[in-house]
mmCIF file of C-alpha atoms in Angstrom:
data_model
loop_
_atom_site.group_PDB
_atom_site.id
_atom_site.type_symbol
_atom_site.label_atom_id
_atom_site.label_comp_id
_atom_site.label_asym_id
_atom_site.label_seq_id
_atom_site.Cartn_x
_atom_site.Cartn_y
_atom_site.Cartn_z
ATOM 1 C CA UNK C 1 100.763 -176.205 110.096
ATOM 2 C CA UNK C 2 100.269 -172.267 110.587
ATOM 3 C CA UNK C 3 97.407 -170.147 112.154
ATOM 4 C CA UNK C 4 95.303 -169.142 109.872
ATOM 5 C CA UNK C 5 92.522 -166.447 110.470
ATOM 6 C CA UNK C 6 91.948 -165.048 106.636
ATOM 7 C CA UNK C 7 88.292 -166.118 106.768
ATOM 8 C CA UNK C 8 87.679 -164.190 110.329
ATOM 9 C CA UNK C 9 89.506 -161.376 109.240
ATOM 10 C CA UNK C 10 87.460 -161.185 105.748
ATOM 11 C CA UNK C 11 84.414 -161.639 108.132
ATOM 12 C CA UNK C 12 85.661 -158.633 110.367
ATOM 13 C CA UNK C 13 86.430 -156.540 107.363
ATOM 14 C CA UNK C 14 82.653 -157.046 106.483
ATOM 15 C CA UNK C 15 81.513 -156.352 109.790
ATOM 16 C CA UNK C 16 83.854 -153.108 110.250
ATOM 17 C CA UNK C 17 82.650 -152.081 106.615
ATOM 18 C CA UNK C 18 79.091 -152.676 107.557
ATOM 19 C CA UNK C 19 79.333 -150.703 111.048
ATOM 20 C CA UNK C 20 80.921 -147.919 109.474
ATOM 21 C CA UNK C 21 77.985 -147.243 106.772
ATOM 22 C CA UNK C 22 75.348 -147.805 109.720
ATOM 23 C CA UNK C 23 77.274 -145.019 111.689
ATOM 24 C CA UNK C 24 76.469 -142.802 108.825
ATOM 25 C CA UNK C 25 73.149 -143.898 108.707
ATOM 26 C CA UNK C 26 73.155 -142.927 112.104
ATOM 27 C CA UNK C 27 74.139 -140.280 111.978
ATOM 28 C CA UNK C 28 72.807 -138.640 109.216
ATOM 29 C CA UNK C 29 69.428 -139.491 110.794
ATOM 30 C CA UNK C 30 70.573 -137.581 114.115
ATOM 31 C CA UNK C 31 71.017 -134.915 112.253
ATOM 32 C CA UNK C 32 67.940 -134.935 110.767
ATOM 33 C CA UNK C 33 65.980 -135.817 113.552
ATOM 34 C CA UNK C 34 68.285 -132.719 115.720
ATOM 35 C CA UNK C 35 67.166 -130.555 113.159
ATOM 36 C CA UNK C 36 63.292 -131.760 113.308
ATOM 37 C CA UNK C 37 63.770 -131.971 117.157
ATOM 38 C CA UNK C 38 64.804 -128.191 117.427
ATOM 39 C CA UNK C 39 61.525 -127.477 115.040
ATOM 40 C CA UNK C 40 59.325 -128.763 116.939
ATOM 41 C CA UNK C 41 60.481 -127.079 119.899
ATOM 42 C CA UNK C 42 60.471 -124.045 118.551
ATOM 43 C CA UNK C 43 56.829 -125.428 117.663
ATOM 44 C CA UNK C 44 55.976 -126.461 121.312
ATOM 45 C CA UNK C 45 57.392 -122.855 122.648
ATOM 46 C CA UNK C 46 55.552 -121.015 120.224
ATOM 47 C CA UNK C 47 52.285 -123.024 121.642
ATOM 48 C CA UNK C 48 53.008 -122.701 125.065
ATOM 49 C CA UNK C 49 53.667 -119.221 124.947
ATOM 50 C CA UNK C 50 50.778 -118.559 123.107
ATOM 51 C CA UNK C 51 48.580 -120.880 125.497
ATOM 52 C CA UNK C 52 50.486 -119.013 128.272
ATOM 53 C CA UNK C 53 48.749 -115.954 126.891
ATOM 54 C CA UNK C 54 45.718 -117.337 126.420
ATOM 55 C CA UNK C 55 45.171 -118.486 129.634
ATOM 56 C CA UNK C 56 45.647 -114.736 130.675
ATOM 57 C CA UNK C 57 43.104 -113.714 128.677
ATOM 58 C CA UNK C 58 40.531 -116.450 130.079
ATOM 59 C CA UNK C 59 41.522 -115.579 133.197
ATOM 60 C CA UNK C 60 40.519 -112.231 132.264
ATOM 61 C CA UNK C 61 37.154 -112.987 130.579
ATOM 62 C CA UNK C 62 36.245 -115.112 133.750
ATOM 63 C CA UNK C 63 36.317 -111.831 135.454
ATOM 64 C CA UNK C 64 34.082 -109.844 133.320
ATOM 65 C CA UNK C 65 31.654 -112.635 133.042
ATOM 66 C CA UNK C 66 31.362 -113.069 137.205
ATOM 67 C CA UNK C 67 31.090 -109.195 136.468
ATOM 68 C CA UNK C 68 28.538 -109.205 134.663
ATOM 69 C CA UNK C 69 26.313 -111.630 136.717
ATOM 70 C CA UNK C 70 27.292 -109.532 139.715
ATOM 71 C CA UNK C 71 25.722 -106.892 138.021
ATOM 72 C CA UNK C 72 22.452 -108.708 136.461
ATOM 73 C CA UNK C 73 21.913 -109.703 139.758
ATOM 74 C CA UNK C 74 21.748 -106.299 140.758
ATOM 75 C CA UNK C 75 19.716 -104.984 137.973
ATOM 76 C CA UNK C 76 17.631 -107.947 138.696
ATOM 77 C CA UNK C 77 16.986 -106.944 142.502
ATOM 78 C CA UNK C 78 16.387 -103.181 141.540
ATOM 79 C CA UNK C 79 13.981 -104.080 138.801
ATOM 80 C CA UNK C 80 11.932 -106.316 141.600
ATOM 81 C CA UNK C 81 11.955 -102.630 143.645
ATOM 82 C CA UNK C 82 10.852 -100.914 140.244
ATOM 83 C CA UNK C 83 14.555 -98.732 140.596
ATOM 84 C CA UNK C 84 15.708 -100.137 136.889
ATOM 85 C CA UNK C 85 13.646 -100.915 133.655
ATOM 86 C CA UNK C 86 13.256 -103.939 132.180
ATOM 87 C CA UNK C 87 15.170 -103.122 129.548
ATOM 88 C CA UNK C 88 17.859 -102.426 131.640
ATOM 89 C CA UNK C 89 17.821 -106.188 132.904
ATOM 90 C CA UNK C 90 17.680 -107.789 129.923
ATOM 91 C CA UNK C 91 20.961 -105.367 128.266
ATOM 92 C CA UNK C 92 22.912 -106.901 131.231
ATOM 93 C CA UNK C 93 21.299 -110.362 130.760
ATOM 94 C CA UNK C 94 22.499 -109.858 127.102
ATOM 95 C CA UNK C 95 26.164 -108.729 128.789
ATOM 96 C CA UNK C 96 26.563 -111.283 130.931
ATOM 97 C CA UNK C 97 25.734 -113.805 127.918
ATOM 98 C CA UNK C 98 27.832 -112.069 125.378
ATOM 99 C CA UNK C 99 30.982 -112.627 128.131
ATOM 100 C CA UNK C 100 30.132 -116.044 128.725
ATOM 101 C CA UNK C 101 30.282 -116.583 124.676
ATOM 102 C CA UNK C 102 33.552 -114.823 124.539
ATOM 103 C CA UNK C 103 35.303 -117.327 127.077
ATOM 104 C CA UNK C 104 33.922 -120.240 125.777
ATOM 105 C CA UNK C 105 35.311 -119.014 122.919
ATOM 106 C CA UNK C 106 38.708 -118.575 124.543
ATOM 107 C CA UNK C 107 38.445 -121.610 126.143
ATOM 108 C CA UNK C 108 38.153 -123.188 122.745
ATOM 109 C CA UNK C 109 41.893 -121.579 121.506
ATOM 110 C CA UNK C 110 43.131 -122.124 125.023
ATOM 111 C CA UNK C 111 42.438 -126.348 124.137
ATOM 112 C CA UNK C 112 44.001 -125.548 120.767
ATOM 113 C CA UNK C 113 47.208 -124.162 121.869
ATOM 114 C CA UNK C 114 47.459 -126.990 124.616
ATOM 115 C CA UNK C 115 47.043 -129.710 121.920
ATOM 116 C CA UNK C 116 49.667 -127.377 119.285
ATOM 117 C CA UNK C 117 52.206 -127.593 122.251
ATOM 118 C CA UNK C 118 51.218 -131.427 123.388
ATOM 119 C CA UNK C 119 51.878 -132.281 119.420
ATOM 120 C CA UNK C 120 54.941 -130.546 119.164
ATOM 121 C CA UNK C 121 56.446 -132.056 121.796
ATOM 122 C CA UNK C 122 55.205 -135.815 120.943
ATOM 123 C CA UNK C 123 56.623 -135.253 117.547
ATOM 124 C CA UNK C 124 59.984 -134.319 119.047
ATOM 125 C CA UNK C 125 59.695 -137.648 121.396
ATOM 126 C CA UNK C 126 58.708 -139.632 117.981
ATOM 127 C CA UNK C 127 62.183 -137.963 116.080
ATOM 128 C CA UNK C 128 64.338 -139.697 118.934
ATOM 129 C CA UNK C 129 62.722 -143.119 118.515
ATOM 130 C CA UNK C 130 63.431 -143.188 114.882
ATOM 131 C CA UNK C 131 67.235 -143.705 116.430
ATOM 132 C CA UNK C 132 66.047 -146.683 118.568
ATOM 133 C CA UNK C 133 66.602 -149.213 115.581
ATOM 134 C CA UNK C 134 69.672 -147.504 114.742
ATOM 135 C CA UNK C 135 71.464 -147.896 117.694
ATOM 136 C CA UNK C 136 70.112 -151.520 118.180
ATOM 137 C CA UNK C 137 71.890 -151.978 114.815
ATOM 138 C CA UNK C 138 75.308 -150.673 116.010
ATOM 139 C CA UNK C 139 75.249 -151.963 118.805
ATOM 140 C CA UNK C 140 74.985 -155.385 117.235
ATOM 141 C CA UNK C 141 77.687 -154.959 114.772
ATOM 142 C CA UNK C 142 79.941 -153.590 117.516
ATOM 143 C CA UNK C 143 78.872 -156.777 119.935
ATOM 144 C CA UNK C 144 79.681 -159.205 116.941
ATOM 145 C CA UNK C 145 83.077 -157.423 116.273
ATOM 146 C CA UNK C 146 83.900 -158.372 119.611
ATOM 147 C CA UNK C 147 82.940 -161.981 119.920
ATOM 148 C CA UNK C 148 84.773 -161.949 115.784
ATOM 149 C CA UNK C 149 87.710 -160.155 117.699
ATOM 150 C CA UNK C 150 87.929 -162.699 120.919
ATOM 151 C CA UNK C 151 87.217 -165.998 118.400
ATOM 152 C CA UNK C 152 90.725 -164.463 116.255
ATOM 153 C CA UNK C 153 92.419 -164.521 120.045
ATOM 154 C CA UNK C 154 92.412 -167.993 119.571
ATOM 155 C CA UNK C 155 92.648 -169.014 116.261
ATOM 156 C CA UNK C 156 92.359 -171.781 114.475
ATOM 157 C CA UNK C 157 95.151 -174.229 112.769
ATOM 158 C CA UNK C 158 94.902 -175.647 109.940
ATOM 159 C CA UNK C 159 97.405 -177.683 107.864
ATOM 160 C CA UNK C 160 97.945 -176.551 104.226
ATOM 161 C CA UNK C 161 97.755 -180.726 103.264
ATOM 162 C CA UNK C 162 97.422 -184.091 104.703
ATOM 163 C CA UNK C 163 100.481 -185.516 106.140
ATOM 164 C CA UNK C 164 102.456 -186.789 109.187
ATOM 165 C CA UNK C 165 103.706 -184.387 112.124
ATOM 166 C CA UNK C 166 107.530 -184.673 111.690
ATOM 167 C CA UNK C 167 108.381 -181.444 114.189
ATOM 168 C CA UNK C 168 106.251 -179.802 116.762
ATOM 169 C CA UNK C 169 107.458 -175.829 117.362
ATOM 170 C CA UNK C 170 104.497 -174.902 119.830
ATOM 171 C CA UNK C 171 102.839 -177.109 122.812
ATOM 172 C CA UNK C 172 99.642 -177.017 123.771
ATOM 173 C CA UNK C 173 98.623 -173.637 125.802
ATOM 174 C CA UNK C 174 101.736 -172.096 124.262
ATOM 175 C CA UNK C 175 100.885 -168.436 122.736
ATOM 176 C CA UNK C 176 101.426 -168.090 118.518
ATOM 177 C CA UNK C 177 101.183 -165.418 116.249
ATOM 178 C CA UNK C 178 99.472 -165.754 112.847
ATOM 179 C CA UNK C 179 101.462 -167.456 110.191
ATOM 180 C CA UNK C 180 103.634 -168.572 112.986
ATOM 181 C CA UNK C 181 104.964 -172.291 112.172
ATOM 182 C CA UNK C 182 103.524 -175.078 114.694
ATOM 183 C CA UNK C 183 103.908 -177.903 113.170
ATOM 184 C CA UNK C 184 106.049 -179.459 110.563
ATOM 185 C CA UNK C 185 104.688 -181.985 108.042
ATOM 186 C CA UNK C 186 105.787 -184.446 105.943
ATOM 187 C CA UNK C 187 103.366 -184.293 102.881
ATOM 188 C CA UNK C 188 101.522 -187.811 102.253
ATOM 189 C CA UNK C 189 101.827 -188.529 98.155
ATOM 190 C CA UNK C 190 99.392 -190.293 96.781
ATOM 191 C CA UNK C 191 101.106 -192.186 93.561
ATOM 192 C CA UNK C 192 98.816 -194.179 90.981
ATOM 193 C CA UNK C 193 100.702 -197.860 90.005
ATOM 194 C CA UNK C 194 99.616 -198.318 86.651
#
């Protein structure tokens, strides 16, 4: 009888075959998704720096439009003590409404740019997940190389034919190599009488 692990090693060939084209896969996809990854944050900082300056500029515009009620509200009072024209109300009634158009209109791009940068940065979230699976799979094929690996530890005898144990070389509990001798046999012939 010998140790014989030929089928477990074919089986861990396989397996180390099989990890080795999922670490390309792997890593081809890091690369693409490192390469996506830095797009889209180059994306998201273009966004947020542009939503950055947006919100400078609404900022701004909320100024001139409390402005320009401040100063309707004047015209208003001096047009109640006949000291400005009615047309003069109405130009900063038109003012003040023309300024409130103008941020709503900012505020518009400012929700933009907040959704260009929110985007960008999902997108980059969604390039790692595509790993997720990818990993799982290594991860796998590493975890049954190991169990492969520890079932080899300890083998498995076979005999090469039927027959009767005429020397023993190891005991039980006793350490062997592969294709180390355990056993000796005495091959049982079958012979037809005819």
């Amino acid at each position: 009888l010998t140790l014989d692990q030929h089928e477990l090693e074919l089986r861990l060939d396989r397996l180390d075959d099989q990890r080795r084209l999922a670490q390309a896969k792997l890593d081809a996809e890091m690369s693409a998704a490192q390469w996506r990854i830095t797009q889209y944050l180059v994306q998201f900082h273009e966004a947020a720096g542009e939503y950055r300056e947006k919100w400078a500029d609404v900022r701004e515009r909320q100024v001139r439009w409390q402005r320009a009620q401040q100063f309707r509200e004047r015209v208003a009072g001096l047009v109640v003590k006949k000291s400005a024209t009615q047309d003069e109300l109405d130009a900063a009634l038109a003012d003040e409404h023309a300024q409130r158009d103008r941020l709503e209109t900012l505020v518009e791009g400012l929700v933009s740019w907040q959704k260009r940068s929110q985007i960008a940065e999902l997108q980059a979230q969604a390039s790692l997940e595509v790993l997720q699976p990818l990993l799982a799979e290594m991860r796998n094929l590493e975890s049954e190389q190991a169990r492969l690996r520890s079932e080899m530890s300890q083998g498995e005898v076979r005999a090469p034919v039927n027959g009767t144990v005429l020397k023993r070389h190891r005991y039980t509990g006793e350490g062997a190599e592969q294709l180390q001798t355990l056993f000796s046999l005495s091959a049982i012939l079958t012979q037809r009488v005819e």
